[in-house]
Short mmCIF file of N, CA and C in Angstrom, two decimals:
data_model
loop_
_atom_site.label_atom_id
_atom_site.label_comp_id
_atom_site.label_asym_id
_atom_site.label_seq_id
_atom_site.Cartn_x
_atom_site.Cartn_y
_atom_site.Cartn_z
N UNK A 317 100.76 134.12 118.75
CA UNK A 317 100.36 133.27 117.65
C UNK A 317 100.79 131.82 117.94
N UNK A 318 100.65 131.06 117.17
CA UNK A 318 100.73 129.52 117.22
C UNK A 318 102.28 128.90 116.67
N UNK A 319 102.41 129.67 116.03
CA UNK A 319 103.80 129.63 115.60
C UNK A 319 104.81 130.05 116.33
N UNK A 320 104.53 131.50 117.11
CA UNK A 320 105.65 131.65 118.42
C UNK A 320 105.07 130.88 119.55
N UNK A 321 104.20 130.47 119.86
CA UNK A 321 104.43 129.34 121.05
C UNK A 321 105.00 128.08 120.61
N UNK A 322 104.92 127.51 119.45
CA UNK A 322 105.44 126.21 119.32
C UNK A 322 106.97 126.95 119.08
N UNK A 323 107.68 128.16 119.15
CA UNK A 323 108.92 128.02 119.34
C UNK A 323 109.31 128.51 120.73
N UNK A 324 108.28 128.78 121.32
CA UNK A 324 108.65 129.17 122.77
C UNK A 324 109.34 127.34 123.35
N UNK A 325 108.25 126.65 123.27
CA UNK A 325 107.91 125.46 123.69
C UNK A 325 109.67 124.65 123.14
N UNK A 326 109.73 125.01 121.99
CA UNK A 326 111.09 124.28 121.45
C UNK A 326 111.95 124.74 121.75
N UNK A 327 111.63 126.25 121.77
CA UNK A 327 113.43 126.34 122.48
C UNK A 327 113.35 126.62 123.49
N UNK A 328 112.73 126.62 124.54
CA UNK A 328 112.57 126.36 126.21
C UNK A 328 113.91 125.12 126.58
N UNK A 329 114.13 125.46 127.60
CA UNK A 329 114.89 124.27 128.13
C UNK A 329 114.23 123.86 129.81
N UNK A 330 114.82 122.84 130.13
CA UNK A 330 114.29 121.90 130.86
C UNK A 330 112.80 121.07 130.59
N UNK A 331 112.21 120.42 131.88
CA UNK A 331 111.31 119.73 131.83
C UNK A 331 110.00 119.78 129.86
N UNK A 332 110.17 121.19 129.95
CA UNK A 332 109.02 121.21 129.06
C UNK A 332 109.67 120.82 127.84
N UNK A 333 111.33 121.57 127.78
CA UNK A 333 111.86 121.05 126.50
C UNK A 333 111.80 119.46 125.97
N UNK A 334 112.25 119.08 127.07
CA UNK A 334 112.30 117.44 126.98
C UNK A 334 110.84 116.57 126.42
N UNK A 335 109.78 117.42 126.81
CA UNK A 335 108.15 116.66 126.54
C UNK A 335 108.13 116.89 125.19
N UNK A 336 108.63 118.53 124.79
CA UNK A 336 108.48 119.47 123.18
C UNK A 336 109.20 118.19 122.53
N UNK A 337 110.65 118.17 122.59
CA UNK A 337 111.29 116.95 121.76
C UNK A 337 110.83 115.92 121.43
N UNK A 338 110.07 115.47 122.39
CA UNK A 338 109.42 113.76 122.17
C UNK A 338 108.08 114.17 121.33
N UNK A 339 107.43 114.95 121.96
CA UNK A 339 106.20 115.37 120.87
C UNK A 339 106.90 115.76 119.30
N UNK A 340 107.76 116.43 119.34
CA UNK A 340 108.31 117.16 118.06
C UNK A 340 108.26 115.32 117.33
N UNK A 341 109.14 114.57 117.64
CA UNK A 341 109.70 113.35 117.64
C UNK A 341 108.38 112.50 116.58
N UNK A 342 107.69 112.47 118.02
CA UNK A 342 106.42 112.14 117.44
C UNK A 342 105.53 112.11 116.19
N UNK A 343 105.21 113.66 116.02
CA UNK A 343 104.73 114.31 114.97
C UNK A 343 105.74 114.52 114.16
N UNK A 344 107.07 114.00 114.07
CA UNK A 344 107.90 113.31 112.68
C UNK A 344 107.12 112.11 112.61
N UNK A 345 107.31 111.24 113.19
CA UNK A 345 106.85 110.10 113.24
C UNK A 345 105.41 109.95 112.43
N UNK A 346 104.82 110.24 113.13
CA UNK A 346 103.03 110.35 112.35
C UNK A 346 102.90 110.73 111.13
N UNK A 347 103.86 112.02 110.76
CA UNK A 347 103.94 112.30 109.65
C UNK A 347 104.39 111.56 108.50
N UNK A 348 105.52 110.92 108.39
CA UNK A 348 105.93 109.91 107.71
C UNK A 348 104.89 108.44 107.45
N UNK A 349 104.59 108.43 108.77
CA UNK A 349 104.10 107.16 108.46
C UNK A 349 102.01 107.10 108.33
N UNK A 350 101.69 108.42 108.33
CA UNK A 350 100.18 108.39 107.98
C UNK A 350 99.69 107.82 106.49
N UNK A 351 100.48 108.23 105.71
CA UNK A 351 100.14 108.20 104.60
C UNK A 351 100.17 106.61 104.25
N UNK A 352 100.80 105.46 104.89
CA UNK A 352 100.65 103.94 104.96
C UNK A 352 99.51 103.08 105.99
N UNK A 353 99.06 104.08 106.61
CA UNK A 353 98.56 103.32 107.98
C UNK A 353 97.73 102.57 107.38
N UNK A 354 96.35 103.06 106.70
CA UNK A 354 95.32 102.26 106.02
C UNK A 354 95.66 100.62 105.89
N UNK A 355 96.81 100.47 104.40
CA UNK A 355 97.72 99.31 104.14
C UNK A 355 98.21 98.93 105.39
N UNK A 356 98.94 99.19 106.26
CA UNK A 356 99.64 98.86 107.13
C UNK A 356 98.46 98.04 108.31
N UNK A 357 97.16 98.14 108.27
CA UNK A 357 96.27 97.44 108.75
C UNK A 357 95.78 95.92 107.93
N UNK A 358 96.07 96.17 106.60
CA UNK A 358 95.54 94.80 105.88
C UNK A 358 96.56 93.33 106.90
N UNK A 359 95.98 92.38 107.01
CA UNK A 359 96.43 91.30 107.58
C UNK A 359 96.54 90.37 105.96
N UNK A 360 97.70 89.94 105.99
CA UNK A 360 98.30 88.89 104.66
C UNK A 360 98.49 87.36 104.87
N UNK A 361 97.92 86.69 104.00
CA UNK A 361 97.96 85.54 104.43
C UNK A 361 99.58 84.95 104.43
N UNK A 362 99.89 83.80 105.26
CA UNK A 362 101.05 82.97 105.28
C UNK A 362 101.55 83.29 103.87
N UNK A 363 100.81 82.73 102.99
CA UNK A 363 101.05 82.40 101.63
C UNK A 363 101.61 83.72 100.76
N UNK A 364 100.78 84.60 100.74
CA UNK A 364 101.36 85.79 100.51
C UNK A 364 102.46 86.60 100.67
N UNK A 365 102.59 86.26 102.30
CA UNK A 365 104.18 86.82 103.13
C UNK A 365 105.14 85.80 102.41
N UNK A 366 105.16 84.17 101.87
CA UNK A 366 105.97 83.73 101.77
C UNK A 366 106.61 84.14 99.84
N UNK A 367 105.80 84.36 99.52
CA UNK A 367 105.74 84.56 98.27
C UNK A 367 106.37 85.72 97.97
N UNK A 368 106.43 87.12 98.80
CA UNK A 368 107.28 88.38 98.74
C UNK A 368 108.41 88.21 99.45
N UNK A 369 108.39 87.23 100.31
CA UNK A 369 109.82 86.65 100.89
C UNK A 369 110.66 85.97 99.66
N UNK A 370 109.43 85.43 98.90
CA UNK A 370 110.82 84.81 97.79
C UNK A 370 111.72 85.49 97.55
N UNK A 371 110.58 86.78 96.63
CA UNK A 371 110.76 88.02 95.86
C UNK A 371 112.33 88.26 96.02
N UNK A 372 112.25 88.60 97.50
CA UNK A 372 113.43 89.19 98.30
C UNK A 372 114.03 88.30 98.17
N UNK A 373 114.35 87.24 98.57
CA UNK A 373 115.19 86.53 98.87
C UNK A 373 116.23 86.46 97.31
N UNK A 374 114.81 86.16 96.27
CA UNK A 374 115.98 86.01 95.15
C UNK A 374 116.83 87.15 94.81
N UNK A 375 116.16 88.26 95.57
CA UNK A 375 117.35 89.57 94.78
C UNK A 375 118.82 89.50 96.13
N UNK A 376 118.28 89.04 97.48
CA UNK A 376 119.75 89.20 98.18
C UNK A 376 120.97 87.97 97.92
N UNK A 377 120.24 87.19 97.01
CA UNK A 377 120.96 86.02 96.37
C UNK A 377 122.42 86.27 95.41
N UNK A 378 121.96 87.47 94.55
CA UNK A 378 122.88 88.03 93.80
C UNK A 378 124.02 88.54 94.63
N UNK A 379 123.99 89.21 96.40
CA UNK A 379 124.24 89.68 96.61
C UNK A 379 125.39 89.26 98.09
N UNK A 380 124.86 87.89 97.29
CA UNK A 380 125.74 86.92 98.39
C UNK A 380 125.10 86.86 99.95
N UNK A 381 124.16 87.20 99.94
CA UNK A 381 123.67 86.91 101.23
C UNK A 381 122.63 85.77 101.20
N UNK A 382 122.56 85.31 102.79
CA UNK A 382 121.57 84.03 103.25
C UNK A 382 120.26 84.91 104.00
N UNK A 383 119.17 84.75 103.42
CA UNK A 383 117.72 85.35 104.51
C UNK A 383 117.40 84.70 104.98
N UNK A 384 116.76 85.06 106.30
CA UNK A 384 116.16 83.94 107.22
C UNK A 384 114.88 84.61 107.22
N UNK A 385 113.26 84.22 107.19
CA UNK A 385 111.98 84.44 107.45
C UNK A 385 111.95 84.73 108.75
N UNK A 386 111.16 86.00 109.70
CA UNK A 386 111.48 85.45 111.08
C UNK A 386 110.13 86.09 111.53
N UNK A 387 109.52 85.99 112.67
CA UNK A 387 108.44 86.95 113.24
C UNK A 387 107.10 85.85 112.76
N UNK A 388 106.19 86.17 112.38
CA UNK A 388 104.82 84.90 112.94
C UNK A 388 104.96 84.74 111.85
N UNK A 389 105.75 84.86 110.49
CA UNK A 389 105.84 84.46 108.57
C UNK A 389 106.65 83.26 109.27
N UNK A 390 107.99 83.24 110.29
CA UNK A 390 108.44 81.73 110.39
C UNK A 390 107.95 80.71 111.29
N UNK A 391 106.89 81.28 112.31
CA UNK A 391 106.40 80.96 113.12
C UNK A 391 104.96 80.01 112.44
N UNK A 392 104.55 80.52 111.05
CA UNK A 392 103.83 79.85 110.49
C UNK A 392 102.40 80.60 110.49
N UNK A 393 101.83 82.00 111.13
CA UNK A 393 100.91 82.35 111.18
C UNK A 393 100.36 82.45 110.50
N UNK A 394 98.95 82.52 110.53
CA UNK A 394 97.92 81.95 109.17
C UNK A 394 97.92 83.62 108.56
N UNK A 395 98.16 84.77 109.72
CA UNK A 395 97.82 85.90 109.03
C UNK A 395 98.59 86.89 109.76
N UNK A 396 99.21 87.73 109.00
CA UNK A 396 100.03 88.80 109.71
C UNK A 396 100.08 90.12 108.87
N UNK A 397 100.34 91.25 109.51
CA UNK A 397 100.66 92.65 109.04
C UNK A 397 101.66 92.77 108.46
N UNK A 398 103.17 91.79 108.71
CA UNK A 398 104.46 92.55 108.09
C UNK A 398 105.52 91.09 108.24
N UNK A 399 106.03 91.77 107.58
CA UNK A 399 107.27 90.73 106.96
C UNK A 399 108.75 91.02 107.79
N UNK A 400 109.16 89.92 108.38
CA UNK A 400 110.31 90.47 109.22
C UNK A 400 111.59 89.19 108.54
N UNK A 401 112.91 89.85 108.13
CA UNK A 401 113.65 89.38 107.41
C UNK A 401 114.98 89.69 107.36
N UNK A 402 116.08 88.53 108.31
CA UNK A 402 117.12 88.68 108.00
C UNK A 402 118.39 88.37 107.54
N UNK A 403 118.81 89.07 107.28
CA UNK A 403 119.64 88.57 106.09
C UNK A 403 121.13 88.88 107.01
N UNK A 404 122.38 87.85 106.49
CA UNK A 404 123.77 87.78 106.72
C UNK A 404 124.63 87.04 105.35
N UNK A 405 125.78 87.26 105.73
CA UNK A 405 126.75 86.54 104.68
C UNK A 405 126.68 85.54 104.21
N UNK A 406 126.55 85.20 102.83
CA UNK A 406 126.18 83.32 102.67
C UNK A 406 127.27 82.52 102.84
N UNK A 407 128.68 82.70 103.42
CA UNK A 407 130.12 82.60 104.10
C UNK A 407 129.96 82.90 105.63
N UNK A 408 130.32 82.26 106.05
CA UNK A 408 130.45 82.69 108.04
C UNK A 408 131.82 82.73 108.11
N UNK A 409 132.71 82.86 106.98
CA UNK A 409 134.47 82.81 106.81
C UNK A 409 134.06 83.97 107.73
N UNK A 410 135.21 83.95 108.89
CA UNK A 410 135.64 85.10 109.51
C UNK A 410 135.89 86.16 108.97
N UNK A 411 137.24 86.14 107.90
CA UNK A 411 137.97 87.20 106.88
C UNK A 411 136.45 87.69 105.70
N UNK A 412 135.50 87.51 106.05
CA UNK A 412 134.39 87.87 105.21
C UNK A 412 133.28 88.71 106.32
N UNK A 413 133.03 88.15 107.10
CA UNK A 413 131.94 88.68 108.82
C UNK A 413 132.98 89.75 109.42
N UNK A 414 134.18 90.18 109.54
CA UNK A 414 135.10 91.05 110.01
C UNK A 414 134.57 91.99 109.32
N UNK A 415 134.51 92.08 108.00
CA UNK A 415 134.58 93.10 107.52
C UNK A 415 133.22 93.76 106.86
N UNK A 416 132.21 93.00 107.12
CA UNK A 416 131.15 92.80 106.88
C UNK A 416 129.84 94.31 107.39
N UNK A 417 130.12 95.19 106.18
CA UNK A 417 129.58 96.40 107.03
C UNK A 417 127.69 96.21 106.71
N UNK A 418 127.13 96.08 107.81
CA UNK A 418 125.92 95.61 107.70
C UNK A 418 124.68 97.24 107.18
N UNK A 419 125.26 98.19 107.28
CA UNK A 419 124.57 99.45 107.24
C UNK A 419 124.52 99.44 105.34
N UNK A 420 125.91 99.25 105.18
CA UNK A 420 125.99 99.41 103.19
C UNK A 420 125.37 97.99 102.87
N UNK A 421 125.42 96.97 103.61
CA UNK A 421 124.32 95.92 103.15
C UNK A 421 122.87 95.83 103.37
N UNK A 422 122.77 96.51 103.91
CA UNK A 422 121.03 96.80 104.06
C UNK A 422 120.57 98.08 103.16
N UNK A 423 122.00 99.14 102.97
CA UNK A 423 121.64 99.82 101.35
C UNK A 423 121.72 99.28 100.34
N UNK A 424 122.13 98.16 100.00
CA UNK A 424 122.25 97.41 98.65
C UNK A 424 121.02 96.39 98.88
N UNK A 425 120.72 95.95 99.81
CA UNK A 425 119.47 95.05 99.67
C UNK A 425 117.90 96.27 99.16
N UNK A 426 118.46 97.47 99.69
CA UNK A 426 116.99 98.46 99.57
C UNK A 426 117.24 98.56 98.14
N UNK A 427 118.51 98.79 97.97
CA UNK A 427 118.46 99.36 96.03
C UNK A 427 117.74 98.04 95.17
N UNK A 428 117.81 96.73 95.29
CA UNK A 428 117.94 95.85 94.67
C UNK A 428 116.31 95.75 94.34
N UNK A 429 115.69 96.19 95.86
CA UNK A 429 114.36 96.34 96.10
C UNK A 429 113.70 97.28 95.54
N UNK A 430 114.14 98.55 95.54
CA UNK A 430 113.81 99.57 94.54
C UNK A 430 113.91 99.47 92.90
N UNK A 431 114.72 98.62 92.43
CA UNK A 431 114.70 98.33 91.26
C UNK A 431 113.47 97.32 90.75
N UNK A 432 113.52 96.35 91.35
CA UNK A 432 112.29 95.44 91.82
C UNK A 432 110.93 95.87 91.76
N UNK A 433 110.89 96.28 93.01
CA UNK A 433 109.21 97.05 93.45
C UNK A 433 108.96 97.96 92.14
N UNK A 434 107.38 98.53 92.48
CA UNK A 434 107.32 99.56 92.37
C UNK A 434 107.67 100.77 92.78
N UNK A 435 107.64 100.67 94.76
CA UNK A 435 108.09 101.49 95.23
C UNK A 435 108.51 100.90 96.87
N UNK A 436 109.32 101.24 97.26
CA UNK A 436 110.27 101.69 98.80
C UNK A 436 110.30 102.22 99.16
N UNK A 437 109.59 102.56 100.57
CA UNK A 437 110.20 103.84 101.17
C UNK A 437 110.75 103.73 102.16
N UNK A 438 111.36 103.71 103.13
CA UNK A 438 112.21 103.75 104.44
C UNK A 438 111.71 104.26 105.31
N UNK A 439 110.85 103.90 106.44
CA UNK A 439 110.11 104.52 107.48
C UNK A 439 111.45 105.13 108.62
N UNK A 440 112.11 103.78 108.78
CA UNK A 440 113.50 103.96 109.77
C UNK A 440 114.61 103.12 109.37
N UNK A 441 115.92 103.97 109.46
CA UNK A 441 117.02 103.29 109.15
C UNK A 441 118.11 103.38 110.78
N UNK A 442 118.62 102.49 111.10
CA UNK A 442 119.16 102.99 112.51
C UNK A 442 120.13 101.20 112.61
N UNK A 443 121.03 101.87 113.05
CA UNK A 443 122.43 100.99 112.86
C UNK A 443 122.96 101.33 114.32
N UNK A 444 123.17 99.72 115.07
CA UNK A 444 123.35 99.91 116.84
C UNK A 444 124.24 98.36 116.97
N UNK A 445 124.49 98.33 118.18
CA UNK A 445 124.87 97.05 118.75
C UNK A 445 124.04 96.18 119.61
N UNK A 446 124.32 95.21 119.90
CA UNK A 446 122.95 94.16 120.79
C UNK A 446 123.68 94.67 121.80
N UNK A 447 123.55 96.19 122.74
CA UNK A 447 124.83 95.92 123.96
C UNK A 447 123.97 95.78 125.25
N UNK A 448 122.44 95.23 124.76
CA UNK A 448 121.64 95.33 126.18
C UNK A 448 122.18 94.36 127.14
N UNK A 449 122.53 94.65 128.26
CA UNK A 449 123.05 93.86 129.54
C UNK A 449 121.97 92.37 129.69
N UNK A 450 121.30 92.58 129.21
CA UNK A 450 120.24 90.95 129.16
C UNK A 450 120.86 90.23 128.09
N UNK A 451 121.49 90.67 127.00
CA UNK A 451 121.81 89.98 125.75
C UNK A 451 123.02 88.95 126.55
N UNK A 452 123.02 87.64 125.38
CA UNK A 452 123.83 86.84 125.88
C UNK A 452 125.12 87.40 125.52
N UNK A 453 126.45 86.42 126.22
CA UNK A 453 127.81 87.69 126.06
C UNK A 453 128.27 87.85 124.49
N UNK A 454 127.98 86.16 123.86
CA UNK A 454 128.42 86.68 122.58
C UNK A 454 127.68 87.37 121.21
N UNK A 455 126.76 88.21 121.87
CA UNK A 455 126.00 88.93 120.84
C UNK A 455 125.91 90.59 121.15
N UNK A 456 126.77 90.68 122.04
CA UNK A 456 127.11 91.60 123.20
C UNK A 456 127.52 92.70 121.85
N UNK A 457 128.36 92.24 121.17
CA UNK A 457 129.08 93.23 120.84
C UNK A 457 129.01 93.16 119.05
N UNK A 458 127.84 92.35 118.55
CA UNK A 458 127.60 92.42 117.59
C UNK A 458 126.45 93.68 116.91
N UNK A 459 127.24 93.76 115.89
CA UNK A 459 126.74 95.06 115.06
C UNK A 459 125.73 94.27 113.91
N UNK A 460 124.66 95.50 113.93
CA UNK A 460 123.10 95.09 113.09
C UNK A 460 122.99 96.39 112.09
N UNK A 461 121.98 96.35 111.64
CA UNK A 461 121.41 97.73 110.91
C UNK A 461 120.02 97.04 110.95
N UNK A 462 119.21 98.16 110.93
CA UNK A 462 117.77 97.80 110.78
C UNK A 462 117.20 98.89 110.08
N UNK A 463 116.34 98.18 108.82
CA UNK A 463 115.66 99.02 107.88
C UNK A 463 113.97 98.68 107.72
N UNK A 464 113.14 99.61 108.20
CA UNK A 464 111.55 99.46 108.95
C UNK A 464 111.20 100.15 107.59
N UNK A 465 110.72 99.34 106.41
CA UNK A 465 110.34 99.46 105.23
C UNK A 465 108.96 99.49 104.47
N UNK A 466 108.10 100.27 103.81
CA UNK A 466 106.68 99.87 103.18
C UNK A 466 106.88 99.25 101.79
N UNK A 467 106.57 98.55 101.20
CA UNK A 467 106.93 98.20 99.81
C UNK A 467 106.00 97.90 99.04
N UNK A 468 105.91 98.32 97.42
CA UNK A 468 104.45 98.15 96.91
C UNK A 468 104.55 97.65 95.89
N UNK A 469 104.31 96.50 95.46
CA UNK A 469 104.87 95.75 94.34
C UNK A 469 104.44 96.16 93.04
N UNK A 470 103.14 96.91 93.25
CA UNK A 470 102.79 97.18 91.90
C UNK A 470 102.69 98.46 92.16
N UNK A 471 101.85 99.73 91.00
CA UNK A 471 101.18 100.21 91.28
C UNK A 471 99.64 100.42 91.78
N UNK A 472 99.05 99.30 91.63
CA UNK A 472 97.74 98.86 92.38
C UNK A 472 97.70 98.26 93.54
N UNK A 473 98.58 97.68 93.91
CA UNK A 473 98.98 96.86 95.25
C UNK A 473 99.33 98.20 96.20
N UNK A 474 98.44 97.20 97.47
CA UNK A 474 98.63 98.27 99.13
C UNK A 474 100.54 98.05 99.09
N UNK A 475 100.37 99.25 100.00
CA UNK A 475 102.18 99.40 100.55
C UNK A 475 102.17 97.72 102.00
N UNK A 476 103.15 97.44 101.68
CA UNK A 476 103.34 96.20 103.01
C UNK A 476 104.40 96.44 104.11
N UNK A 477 104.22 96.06 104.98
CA UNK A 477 105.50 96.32 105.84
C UNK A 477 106.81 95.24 105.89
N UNK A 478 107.78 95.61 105.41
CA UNK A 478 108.86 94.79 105.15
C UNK A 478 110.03 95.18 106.10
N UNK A 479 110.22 94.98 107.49
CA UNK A 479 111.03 95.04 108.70
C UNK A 479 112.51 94.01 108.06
N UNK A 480 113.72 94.73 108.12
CA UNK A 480 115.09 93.96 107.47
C UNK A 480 115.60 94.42 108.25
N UNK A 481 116.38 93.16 108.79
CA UNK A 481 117.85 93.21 109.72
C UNK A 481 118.93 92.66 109.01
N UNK A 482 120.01 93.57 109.14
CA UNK A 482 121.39 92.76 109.11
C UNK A 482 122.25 92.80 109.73
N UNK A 483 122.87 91.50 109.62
CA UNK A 483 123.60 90.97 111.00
C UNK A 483 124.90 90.47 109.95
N UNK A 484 126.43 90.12 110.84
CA UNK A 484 127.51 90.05 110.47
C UNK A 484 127.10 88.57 110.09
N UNK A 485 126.66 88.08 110.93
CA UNK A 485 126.92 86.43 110.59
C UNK A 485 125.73 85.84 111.63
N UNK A 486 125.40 84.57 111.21
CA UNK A 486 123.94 84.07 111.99
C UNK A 486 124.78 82.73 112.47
N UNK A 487 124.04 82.54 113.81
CA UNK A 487 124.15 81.34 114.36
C UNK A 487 123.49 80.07 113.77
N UNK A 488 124.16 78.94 112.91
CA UNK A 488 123.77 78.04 112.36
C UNK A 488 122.98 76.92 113.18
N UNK A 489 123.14 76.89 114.25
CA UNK A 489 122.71 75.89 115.59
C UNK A 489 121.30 75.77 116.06
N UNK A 490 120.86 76.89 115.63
CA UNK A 490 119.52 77.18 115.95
C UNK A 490 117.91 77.54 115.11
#
């Protein structure tokens, strides 16, 4: 049957296991995210992206954080798929960025958003370090969270893609 080969296939080990996982992987993947694709094709004008950037911005305000616009919304593009946005401490005090856990701040920016919206859903949540050997040294060892988000402001409004990073503290220089 179809059901004992897809567990032959999964619990096999070697070569085939490794392909089963990434497919398994996959078809998480697809699954979660079919039900947005449609929306997830609309292209939004500048104006639009800047306007749900407010949105956001005024709720991480409460929350003591600074957002930065980033991806072709700061680049100025006349039209884009998704909103990329990140947010850090509105303090760069050390004794504030030390302790600064960016995973529970990217859950308090989603709640603030959920109260907000109509609806949130969380495509991916995944919390890492910049430790790629290309990264420059002092970002080497800085800690992020990243939350790959659909958001629907109304109930009549398409779902949008709202991509959030947080970071301990942002470089003011640049």
């Amino acid at each position: 049957s179809i059901s004992q080969l897809k567990d032959d296939v999964f619990g096999s080990k070697g070569p085939i296991a490794s392909q089963a996982k990434g497919a398994e992987r996959m078809y998480s993947l697809l699954k979660l995210t079919l039900p947005y694709f449609d929306d997830m094709q609309i292209d939004y004008t500048l104006e639009q992206r800047l306007d749900l950037a407010g949105k956001i911005s005024d709720l991480s305000k409460s929350l003591g954080l600074k957002m930065e616009v980033c991806g072709g919304t700061r680049r100025r593009k006349a039209l884009g798929h998704d909103l990329d946005l990140l947010f850090t401490a509105e303090t760069d005090a050390a004794q504030y960025t030390e302790h600064f856990d960016v995973v529970a701040v990217g859950e308090q920016v989603l709640a603030k958003m959920r109260r907000r919206f109509f609806s949130v859903d969380v495509l991916k949540n995944n919390a890492s370090h910049f430790a790629d050997e290309n990264a420059l040294p002092e970002t080497r060892e800085e800690k992020h969270s990243v939350h790959l988000t659909v958001v629907q402001e109304s109930a009549d409004s398409p779902f949008r893609r709202v991509d959030i990073v947080v970071v301990s503290m942002m470089d003011n220089h640049g």
